[in-house]
Each structure stands twice: as structure tokens, then as C-alpha cells.
CSV table of C-alpha atoms and ligand atoms in Angstrom, one decimal:
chain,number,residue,atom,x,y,z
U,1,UNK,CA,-2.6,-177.7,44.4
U,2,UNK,CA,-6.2,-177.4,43.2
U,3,UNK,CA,-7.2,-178.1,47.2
U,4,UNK,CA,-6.3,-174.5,47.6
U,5,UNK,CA,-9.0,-172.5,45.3
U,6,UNK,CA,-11.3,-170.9,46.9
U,7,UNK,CA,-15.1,-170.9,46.0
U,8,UNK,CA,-15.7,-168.3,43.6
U,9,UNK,CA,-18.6,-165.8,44.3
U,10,UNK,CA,-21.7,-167.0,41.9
U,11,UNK,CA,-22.3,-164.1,39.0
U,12,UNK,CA,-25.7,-163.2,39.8
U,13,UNK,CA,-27.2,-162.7,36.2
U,14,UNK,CA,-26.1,-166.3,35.6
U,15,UNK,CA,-27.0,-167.7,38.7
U,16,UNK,CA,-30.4,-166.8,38.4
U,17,UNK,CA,-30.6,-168.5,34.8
U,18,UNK,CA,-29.9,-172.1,36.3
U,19,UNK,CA,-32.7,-171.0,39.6
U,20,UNK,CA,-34.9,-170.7,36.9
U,21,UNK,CA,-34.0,-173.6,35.3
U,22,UNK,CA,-34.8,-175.5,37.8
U,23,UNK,CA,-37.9,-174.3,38.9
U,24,UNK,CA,-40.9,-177.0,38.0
U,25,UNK,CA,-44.2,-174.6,38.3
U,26,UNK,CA,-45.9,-174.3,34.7
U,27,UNK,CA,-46.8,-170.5,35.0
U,28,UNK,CA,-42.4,-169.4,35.8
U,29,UNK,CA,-41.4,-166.3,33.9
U,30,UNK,CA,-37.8,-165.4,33.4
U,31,UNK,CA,-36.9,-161.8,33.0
U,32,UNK,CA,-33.7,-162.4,33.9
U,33,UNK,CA,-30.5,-162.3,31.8
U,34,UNK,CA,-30.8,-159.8,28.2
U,35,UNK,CA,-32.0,-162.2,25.4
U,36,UNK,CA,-34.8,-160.8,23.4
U,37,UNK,CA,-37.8,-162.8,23.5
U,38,UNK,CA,-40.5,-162.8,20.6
U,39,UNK,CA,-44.4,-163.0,21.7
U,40,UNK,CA,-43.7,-166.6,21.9
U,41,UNK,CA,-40.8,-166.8,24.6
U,42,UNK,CA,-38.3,-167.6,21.7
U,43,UNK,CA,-35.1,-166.2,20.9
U,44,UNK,CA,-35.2,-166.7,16.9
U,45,UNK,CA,-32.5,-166.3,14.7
U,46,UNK,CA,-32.6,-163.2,12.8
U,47,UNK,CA,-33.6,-163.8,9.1
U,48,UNK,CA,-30.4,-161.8,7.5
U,49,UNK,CA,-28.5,-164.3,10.2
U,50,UNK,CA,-29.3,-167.2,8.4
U,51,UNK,CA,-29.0,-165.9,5.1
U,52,UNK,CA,-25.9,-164.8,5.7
U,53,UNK,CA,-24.6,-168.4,7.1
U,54,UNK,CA,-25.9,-170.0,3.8
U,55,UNK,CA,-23.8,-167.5,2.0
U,56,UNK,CA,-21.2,-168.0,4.3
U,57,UNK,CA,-21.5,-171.6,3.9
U,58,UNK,CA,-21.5,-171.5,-0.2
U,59,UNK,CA,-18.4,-168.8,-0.2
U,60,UNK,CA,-15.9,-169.7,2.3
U,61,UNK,CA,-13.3,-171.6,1.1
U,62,UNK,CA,-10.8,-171.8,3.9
U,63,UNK,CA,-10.4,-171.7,8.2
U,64,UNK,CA,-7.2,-170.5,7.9
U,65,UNK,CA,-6.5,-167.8,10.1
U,66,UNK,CA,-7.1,-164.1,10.1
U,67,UNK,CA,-5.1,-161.2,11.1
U,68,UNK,CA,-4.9,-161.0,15.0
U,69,UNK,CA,-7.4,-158.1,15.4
U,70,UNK,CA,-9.6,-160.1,12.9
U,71,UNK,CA,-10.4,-159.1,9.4
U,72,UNK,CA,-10.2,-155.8,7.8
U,73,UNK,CA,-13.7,-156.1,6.5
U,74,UNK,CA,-15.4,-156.2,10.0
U,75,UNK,CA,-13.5,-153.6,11.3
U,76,UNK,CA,-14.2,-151.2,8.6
U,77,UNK,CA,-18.6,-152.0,8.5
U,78,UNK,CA,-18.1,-151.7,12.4
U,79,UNK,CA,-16.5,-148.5,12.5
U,80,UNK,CA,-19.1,-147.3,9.6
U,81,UNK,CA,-22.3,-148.8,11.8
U,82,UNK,CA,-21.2,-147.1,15.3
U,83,UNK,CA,-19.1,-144.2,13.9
U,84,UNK,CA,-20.5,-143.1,10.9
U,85,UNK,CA,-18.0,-140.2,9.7
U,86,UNK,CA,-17.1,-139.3,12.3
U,87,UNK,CA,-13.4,-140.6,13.4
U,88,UNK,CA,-10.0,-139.9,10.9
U,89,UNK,CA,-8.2,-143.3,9.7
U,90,UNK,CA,-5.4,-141.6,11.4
U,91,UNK,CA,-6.3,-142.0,14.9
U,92,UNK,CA,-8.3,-144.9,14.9
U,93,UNK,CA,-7.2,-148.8,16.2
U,94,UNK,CA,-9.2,-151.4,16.4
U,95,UNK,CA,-9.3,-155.0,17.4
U,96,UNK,CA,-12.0,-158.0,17.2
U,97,UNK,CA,-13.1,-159.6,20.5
U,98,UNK,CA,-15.0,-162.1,21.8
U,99,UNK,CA,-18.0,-160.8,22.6
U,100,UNK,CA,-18.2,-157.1,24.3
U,101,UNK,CA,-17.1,-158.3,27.6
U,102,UNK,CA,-13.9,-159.8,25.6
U,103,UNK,CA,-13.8,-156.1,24.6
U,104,UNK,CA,-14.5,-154.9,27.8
U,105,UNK,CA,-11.6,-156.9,29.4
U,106,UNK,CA,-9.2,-155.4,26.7
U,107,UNK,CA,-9.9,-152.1,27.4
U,108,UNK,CA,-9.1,-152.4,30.5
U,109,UNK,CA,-6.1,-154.1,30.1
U,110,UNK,CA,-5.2,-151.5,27.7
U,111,UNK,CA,-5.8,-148.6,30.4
U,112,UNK,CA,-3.8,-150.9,32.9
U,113,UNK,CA,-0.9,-151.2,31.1
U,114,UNK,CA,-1.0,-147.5,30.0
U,115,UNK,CA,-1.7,-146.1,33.1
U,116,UNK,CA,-2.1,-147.9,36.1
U,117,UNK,CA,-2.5,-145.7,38.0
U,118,UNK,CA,-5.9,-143.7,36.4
U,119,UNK,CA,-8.7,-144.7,38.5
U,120,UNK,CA,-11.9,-146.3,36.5
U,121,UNK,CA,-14.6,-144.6,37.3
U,122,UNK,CA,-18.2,-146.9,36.9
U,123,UNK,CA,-21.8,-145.9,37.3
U,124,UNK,CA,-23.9,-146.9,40.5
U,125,UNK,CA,-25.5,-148.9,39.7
U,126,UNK,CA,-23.9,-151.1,36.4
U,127,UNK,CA,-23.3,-153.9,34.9
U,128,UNK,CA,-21.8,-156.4,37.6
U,129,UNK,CA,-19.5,-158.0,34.9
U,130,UNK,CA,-17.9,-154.4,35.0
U,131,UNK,CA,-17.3,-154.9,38.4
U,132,UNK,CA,-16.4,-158.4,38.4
U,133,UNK,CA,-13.3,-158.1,35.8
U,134,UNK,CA,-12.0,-154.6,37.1
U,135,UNK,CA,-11.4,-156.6,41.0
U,136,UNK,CA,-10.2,-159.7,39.3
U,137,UNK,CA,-7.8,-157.3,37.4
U,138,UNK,CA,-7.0,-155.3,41.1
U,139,UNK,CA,-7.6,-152.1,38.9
U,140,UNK,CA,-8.8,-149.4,41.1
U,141,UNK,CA,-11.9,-147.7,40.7
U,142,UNK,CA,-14.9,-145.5,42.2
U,143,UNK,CA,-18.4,-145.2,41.5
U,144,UNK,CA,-20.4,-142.2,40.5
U,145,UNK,CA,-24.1,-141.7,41.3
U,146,UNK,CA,-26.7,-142.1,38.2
U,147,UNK,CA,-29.6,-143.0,39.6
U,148,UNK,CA,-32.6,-141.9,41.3
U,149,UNK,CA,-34.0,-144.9,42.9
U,150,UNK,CA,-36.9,-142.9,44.4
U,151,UNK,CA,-37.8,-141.8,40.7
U,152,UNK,CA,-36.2,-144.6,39.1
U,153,UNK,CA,-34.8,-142.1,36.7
U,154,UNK,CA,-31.1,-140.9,35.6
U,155,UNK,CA,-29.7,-138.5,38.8
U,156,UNK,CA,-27.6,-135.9,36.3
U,157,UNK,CA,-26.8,-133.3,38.6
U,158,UNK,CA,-25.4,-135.8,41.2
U,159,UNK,CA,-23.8,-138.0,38.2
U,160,UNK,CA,-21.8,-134.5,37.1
U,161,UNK,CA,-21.2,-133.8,41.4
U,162,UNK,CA,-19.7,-136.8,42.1
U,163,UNK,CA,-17.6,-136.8,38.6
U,164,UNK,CA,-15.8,-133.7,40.8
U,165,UNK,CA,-13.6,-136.2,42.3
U,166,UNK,CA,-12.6,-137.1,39.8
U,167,UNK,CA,-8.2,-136.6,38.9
U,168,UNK,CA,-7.3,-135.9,34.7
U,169,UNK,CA,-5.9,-138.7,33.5
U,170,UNK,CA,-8.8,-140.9,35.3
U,171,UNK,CA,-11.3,-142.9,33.2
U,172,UNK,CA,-14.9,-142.5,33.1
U,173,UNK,CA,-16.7,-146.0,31.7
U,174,UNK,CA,-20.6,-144.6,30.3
U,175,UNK,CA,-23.0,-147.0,28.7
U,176,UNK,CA,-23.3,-145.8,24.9
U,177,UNK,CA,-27.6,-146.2,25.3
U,178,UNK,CA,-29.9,-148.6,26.4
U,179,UNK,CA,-28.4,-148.5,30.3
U,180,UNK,CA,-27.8,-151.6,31.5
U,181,UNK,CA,-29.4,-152.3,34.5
U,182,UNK,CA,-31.3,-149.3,35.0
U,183,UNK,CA,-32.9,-148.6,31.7
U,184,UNK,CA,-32.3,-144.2,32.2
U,185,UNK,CA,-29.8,-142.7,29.9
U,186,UNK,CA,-28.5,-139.3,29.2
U,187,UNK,CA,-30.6,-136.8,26.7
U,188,UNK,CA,-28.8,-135.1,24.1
U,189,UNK,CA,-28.0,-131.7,26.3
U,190,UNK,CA,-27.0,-133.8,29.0
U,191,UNK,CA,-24.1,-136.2,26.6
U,192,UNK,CA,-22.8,-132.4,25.3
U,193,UNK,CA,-22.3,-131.0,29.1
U,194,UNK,CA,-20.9,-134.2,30.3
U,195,UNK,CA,-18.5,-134.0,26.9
U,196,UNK,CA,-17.3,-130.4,28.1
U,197,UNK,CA,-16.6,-131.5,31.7
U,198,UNK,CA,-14.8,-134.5,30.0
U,199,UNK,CA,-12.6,-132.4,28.1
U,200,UNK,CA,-12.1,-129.1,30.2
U,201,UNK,CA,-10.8,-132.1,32.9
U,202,UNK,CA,-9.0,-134.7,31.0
U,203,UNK,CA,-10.7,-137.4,31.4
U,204,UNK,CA,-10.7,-140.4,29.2
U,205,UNK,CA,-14.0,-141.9,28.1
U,206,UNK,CA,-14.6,-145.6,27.8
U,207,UNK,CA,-17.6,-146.5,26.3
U,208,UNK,CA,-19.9,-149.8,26.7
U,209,UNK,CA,-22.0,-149.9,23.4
U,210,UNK,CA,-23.9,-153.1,24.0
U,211,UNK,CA,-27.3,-152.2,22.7
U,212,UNK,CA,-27.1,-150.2,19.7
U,213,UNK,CA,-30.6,-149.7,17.9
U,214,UNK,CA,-32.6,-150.8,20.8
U,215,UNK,CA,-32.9,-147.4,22.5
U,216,UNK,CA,-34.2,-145.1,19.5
U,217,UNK,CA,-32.9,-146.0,16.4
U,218,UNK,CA,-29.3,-147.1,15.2
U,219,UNK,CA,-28.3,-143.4,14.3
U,220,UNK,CA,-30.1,-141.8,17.9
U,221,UNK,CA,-28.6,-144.6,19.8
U,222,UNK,CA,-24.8,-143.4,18.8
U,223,UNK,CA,-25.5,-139.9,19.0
U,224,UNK,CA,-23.3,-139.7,22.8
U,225,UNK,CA,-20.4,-142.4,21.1
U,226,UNK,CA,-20.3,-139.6,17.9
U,227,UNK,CA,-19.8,-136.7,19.7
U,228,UNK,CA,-17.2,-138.1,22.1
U,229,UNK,CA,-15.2,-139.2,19.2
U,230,UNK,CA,-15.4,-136.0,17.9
U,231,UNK,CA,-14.6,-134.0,20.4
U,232,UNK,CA,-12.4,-135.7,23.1
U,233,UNK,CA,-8.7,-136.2,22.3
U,234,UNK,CA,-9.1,-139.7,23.8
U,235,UNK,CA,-11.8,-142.5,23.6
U,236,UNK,CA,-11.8,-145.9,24.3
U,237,UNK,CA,-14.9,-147.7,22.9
U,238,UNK,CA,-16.4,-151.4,23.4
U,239,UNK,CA,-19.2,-152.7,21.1
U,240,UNK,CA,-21.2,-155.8,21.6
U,241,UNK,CA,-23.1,-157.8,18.3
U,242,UNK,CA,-24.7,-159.9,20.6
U,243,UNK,CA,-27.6,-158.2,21.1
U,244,UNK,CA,-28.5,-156.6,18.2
U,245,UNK,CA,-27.6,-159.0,15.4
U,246,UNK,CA,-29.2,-161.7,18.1
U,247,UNK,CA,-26.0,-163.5,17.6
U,248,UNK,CA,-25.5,-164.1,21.5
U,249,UNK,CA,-23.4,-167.6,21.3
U,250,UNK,CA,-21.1,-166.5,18.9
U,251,UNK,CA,-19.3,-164.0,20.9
U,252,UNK,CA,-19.1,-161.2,18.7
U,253,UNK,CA,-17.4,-157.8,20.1
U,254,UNK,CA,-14.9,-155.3,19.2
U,255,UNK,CA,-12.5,-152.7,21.0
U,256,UNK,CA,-11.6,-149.6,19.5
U,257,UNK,CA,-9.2,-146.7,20.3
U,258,UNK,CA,-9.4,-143.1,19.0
U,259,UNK,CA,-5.6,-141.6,19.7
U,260,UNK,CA,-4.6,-137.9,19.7
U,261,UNK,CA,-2.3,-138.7,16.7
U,262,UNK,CA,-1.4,-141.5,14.2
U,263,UNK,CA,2.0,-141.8,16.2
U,264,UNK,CA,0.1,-143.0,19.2
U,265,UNK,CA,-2.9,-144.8,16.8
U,266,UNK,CA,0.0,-147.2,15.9
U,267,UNK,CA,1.3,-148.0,19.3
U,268,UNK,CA,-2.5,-148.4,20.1
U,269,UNK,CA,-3.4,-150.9,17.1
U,270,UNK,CA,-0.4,-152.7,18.2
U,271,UNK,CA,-1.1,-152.9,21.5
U,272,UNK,CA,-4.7,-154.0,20.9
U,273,UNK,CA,-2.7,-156.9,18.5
U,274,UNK,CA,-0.3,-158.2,21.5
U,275,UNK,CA,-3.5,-158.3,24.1
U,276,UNK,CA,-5.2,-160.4,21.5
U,277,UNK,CA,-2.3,-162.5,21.4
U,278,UNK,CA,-1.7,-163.1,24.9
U,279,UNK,CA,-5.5,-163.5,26.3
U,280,UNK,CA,-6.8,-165.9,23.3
U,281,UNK,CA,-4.7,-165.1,20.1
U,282,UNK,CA,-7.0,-165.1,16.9
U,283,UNK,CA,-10.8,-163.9,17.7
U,284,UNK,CA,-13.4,-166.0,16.4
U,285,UNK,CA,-14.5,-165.7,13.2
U,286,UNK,CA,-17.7,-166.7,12.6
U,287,UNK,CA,-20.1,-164.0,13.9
U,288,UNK,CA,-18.1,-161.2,12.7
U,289,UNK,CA,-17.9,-162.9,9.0
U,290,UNK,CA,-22.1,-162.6,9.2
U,291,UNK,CA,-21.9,-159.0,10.3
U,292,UNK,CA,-19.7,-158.2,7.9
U,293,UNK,CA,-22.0,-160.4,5.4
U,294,UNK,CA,-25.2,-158.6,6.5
U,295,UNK,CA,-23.8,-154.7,6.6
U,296,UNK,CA,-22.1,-155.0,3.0
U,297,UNK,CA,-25.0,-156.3,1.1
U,298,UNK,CA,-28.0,-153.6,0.7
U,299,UNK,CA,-30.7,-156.7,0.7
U,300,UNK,CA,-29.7,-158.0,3.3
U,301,UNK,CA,-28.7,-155.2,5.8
U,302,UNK,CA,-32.1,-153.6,5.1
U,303,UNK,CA,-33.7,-157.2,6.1
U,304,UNK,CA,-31.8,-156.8,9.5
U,305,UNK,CA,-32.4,-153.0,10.0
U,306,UNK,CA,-36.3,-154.3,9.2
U,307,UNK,CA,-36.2,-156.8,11.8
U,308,UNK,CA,-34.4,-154.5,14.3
U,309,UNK,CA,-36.5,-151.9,14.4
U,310,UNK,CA,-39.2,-154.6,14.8
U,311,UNK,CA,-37.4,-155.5,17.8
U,312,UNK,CA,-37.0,-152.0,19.3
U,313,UNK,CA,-40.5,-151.4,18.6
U,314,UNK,CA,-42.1,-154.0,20.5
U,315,UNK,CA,-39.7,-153.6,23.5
U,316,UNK,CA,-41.1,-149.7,23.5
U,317,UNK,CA,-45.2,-151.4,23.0
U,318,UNK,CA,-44.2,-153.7,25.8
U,319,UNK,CA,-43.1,-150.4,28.1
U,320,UNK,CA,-46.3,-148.4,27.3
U,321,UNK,CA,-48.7,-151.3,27.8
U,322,UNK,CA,-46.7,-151.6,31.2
U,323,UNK,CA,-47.0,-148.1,32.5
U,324,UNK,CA,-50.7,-148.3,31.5
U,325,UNK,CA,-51.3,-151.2,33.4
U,326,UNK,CA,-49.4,-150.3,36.5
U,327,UNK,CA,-51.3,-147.1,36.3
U,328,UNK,CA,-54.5,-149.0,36.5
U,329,UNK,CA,-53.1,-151.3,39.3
U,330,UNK,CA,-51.5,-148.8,41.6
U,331,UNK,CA,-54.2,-146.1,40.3
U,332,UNK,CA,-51.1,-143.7,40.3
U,333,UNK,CA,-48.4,-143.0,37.8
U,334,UNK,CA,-45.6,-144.0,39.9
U,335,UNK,CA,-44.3,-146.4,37.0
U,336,UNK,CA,-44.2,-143.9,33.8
U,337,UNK,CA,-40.3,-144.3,34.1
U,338,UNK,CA,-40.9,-147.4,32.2
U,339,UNK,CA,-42.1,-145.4,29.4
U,340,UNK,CA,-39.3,-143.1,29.2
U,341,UNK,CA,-36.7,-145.9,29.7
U,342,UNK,CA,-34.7,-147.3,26.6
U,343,UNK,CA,-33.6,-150.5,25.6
U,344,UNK,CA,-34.4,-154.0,27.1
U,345,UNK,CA,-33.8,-153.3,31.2
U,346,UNK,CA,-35.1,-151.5,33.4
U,347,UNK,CA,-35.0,-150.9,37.5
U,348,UNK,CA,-37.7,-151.1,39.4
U,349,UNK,CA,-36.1,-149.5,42.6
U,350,UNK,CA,-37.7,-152.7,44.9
U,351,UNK,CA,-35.9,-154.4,47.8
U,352,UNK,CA,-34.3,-157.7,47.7
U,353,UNK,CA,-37.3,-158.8,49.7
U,354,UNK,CA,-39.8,-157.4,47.3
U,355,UNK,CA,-38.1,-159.4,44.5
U,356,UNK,CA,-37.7,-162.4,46.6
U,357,UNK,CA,-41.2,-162.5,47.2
U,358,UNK,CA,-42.1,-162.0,43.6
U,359,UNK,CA,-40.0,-165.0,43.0
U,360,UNK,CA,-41.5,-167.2,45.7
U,361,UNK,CA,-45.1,-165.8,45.3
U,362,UNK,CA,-45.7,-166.0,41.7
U,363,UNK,CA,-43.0,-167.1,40.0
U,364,UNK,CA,-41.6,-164.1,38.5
U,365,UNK,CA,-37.9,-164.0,37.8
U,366,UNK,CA,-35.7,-161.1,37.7
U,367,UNK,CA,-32.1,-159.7,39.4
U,368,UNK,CA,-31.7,-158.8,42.7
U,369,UNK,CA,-31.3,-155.5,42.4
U,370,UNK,CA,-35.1,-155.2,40.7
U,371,UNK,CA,-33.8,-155.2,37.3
U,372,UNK,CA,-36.4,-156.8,34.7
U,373,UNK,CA,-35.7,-157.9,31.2
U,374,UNK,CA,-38.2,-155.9,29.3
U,375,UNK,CA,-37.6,-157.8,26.5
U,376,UNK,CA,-38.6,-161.2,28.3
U,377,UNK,CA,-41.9,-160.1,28.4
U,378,UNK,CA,-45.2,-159.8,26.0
U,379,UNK,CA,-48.8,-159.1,25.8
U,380,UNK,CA,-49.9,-162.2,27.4
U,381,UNK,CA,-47.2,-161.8,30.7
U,382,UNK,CA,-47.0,-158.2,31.5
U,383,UNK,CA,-50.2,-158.2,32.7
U,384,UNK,CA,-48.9,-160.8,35.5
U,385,UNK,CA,-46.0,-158.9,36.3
U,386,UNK,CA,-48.3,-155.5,36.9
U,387,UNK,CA,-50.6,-157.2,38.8
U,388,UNK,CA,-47.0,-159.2,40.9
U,389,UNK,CA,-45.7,-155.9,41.4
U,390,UNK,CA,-48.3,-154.4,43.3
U,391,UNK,CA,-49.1,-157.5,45.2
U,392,UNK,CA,-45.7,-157.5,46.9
U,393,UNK,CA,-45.9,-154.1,47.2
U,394,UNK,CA,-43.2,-151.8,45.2
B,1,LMR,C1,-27.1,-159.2,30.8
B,1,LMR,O1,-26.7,-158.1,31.4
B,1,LMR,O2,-28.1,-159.8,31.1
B,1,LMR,C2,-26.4,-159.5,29.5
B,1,LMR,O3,-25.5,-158.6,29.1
B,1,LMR,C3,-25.8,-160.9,29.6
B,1,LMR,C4,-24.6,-161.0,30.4
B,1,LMR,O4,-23.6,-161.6,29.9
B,1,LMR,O5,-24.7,-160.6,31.6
């Protein structure tokens, strides 16, 4: 039987982290997959983290299991942290996940077995996982255009042309901040027209909220998720802890639903309880017990907001230092989109060859598509990538 699988097509974020691995020259940089790096090259564990395992460690008293859409407690800091006030109890479901992309393969579950007909419609370019799961899933969808690759910044009038074609009933998957690959997100004007042409046409929003307080700030990074809970009779929302809480290995996610009404909110919440139950049953626990830890205790949440902010910080000194250097290399100031960019990615707009080349030629690591992990680099190495990037000529 197992004669007749087929080769499966390599995922190309993770297929680059084993290239690098084995790679033997002394001076390789990986700005590949999203892990934040520290000026070091680490990817240390944030200090509310490990407080919060210790008291984890002292308190709990049982590995029992939870409810199926996890415990109460992490749904209820979760909402608070990406919702604020802004959502009824009434209308909102919500369920635990392994990581966002356990999230992200709920939601579209969810749409599937609500509608399978609705189209998904993605940005070009986006995540390939996004991609990936909706063809493994058969789901249909289109793309919409987002990005100028001449400008390497966000294309709105083309993103709200192509959204034309869209049909009501059709989903519309937006990444919350923080873009992931391009690095060019939406302004505030731009999320409240694209809310009105969501609602005047009835279209569903699903959000990807991956990098929450890595764009502008925890509040300014949800402004977009806020108002389209607010205002749209439907959402569809998947957060990631990964990146934020640095907790990448324990798979920390969760999938939310606002409903018209509390008669559809319950059908929802137990919807999101049998998809649990088929794909993997109880979520694990453990990262979402340290969230929950982190958000309910003043000390330590302020510790992690602290080291956050660090985090975002140094990601936008890492962009500006970039831009100046580039506009010293290429005496031009073809790459200030780095500067207006947000969160830890962000596109280049070079050719395969370009990157290829960079690879080869000075052992500089990043996706195909030109996409560089902002985060992966400091002080010492983005001075090597300026100087890489002109040499092969982008
Ligand atoms: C990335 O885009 O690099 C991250 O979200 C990691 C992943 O799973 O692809």
C-alpha cells in the first residue's frame, strides 16, 4: 500500500531551514523561517516564560484533561489581549489549537463544512502554509492583488479592484498586522474602507493574527481585528502565541468565531468542540497555561509587555539602519519600504536568481520569493546583507 504515495512537494520555509543546516561556510546567515533572533543569533526564552513554568511547575497538581476547546481561563485573557471590549459574550466561540496554523486549518474546516461552496479568497502574495492546507483540503479559492513589487509596498486600489470579483457569502483571509511575507499592511483609513466594502457585500472575514505587538504596539497592531469585530456581522479569527510569547515549540493558537446571534454562537462553539475532537481531541496544554500565567498576573505580564516591546523595537532599529545603509550602497532610496514595513518580514521584490545568487555568493539565506527575516538580523550582519544586495544586483 505505502508503494503508492507519491512524493510530497517540499514546504519551502522549511526546506530552506535544513539547506542551511547543512551549509559548512563559517560566515552563513539564515534569514529564513520567523524566529526572533537577539544580537547574538539566539532565540531566548522570554523572562515572564520561565517564570511562569516555575509557577506552573510549583502549582499544578494534575494532567488530567481539559475541556475540548481548552480551558476557560485562556480563552477569556485571549479574547481580552486581541479583542479588548470589543465582542458581546453572546456572539463569541472560541476554541484552543495547536499553534495558529492548527487554527488556521479549523477555520477552514469550519467554512468548509458551513459553506462549501464560498470561495477563500487569499492575498498574492501570502503565507504558503495558506495555500498548502486550503489544496490539501480541495477548498476553492482565488487570489487578490496586495502588492506592488515595483514599490515593494501594499497595492490598495488593486487589492479593493480585484476584491470586485468577489460573490457575498465568499471569504476574504487578511493578515491582522505584521504581513507575512511582504512586510506592507493596511493604514487605519484603508482597514475602515475595506470594512465597508466587506459589509455593503457580504463577505466574511477571516483573520490571520500571527504577530500581534510586533507591528506597532499590542493595541495599534489590533486596531483592523477591533473594528471588523465590531462592525461585520461575521468574523472568523486565528491567533498565533508563537511569536510573540516566543513560545514557538509549544504550539500555542486559538480560533475564534463572532456569530450574528447567540443562536448561531452556540452551534459555532460546538462546532469548534467536534473539529477539535476529530483532528486531535484535547489541545495542548502547556503553552496556553503560561499565557494564561503571564496575562493574569500584573508582574509578570508587564515583564512580557517590557520584553516585547524590546523586541518590536529592535526589529524597527534593525529596518532604519537597513534603509540607511542601502541608501549609502545604492546611493538611492529605492529600499525606504523597509522603513515603513512592520513586523519581522519583509519582500525584497528580487528574482529567484537574484536570491540564488545571494545564497551561493555570500552565504545569505532567505525564501524564494525575496522574503528576509528582519528579525534574523543585527548590527553586526545587516551591513553584509546591504552590501549582498547590491552586489547581485536588486
Ligand atoms: C514563517 O512564516 O516563517 C513562520 O510562520 C514559520 C512557519 O511555520 O512557516
Amino acid at each position: 500500500m505505502l508503494e503508492q504515495l507519491q512524493q510530497q512537494p517540499p514546504d519551502k520555509i522549511l526546506d530552506l531551514m535544513q539547506t542551511f543546516k547543512e551549509d559548512t561556510r563559517a560566515n552563513k546567515l539564515d534569514l529564513g523561517i520567523g524566529v526572533y533572533k537577539n544580537e547574538n543569533g539566539q532565540t531566548p526564552i522570554i523572562n515572564a516564560v520561565k517564570k511562569a513554568e516555575k509557577i506552573l511547575w510549583e502549582q499544578e497538581t494534575t494532567k488530567s484533561y481539559t475541556k475540548l476547546t481548552g480551558d476557560s481561563d485562556f480563552q477569556t485573557v485571549m479574547k481580552e489581549l486581541i479583542f479588548s471590549d470589543c465582542v458581546s459574550e453572546d456572539t463569541i466561540s472560541t476554541a484552543h489549537t495547536p499553534g495558529g496554523t492548527g487554527a488556521i486549518r479549523q477555520a477552514f474546516e469550519l467554512i468548509r463544512l458551513a459553506s462549501p461552496n464560498s470561495k477563500i479568497w487569499i492575498s498574492n502574495p501570502t503565507w504558503p502554509n495558506h495555500i498548502s492546507i486550503l489544496k490539501f483540503l480541495n477548498i476553492p479559492y482565488s487570489e487578490y492583488i496586495y502588492f506592488d513589487k515595483k514599490t515593494c509596498e501594499l497595492n490598495f486600489d488593486g487589492m479593493m479592484e480585484s476584491l470586485k470579483d468577489t460573490k457575498p457569502g465568499d471569504i476574504i483571509l487578511l493578515h491582522g498586522c505584521c504581513h507575512n511575507p511582504t512586510g506592507a499592511n493596511l493604514n487605519n483609513e484603508q482597514w475602515k474602507e475595506l470594512q465597508k466594502f466587506l459589509c455593503n457585500n457580504q463577505l466574511v472575514p477571516l483573520i490571520d493574527l500571527a504577530y500581534q505587538g510586533f507591528g506597532d504596539g499590542l493595541d495599534e497592531d489590533a486596531y483592523g481585528v477591533r473594528l471588523l469585530a465590531k462592525k461585520c456581522k461575521e468574523v472568523i479569527l486565528a491567533a498565533s502565541c508563537s511569536k510573540n510569547f516566543g513560545i514557538y515549540r509549544e504550539r500555542t493558537g486559538i480560533l475564534f468565531t463572532i456569530s450574528e446571534n447567540e443562536k448561531i454562537k452556540n452551534i459555532s462553539s460546538s462546532t469548534l468542540a467536534f473539529l477539535n475532537r476529530q483532528n486531535f481531541s484535547f489541545p495542548p496544554d502547556h503553552g496556553g497555561k503560561l499565557v494564561t500565567l503571564i496575562l493574569k498576573n500584573e508582574e509578570l505580564k508587564s515583564s512580557w509587555i517590557k520584553e516585547l516591546n524590546e523586541m518590536r523595537l529592535n526589529m524597527l532599529d534593525i529596518r532604519k539602519s537597513l534603509a540607511e545603509e542601502l541608501r549609502k550602497e545604492s546611493r538611492s532610496n529605492r529600499f525606504d519600504f523597509l522603513e515603513t514595513h512592520r513586523g519581522m518580514f519583509s519582500l525584497l521584490g528580487a528574482t529567484k536568481d537574484q536570491v540564488l545568487n545571494m545564497r551561493e555568493k555570500h552565504a545569505i539565506y532567505m525564501i524564494e520569493d525575496s522574503r528576509v527575516n528582519i528579525a534574523g538580523l543585527n548590527k553586526k550582519t545587516l551591513s553584509k546583507l546591504a552590501r549582498a544586495i547590491i552586489d547581485v544586483g536588486i
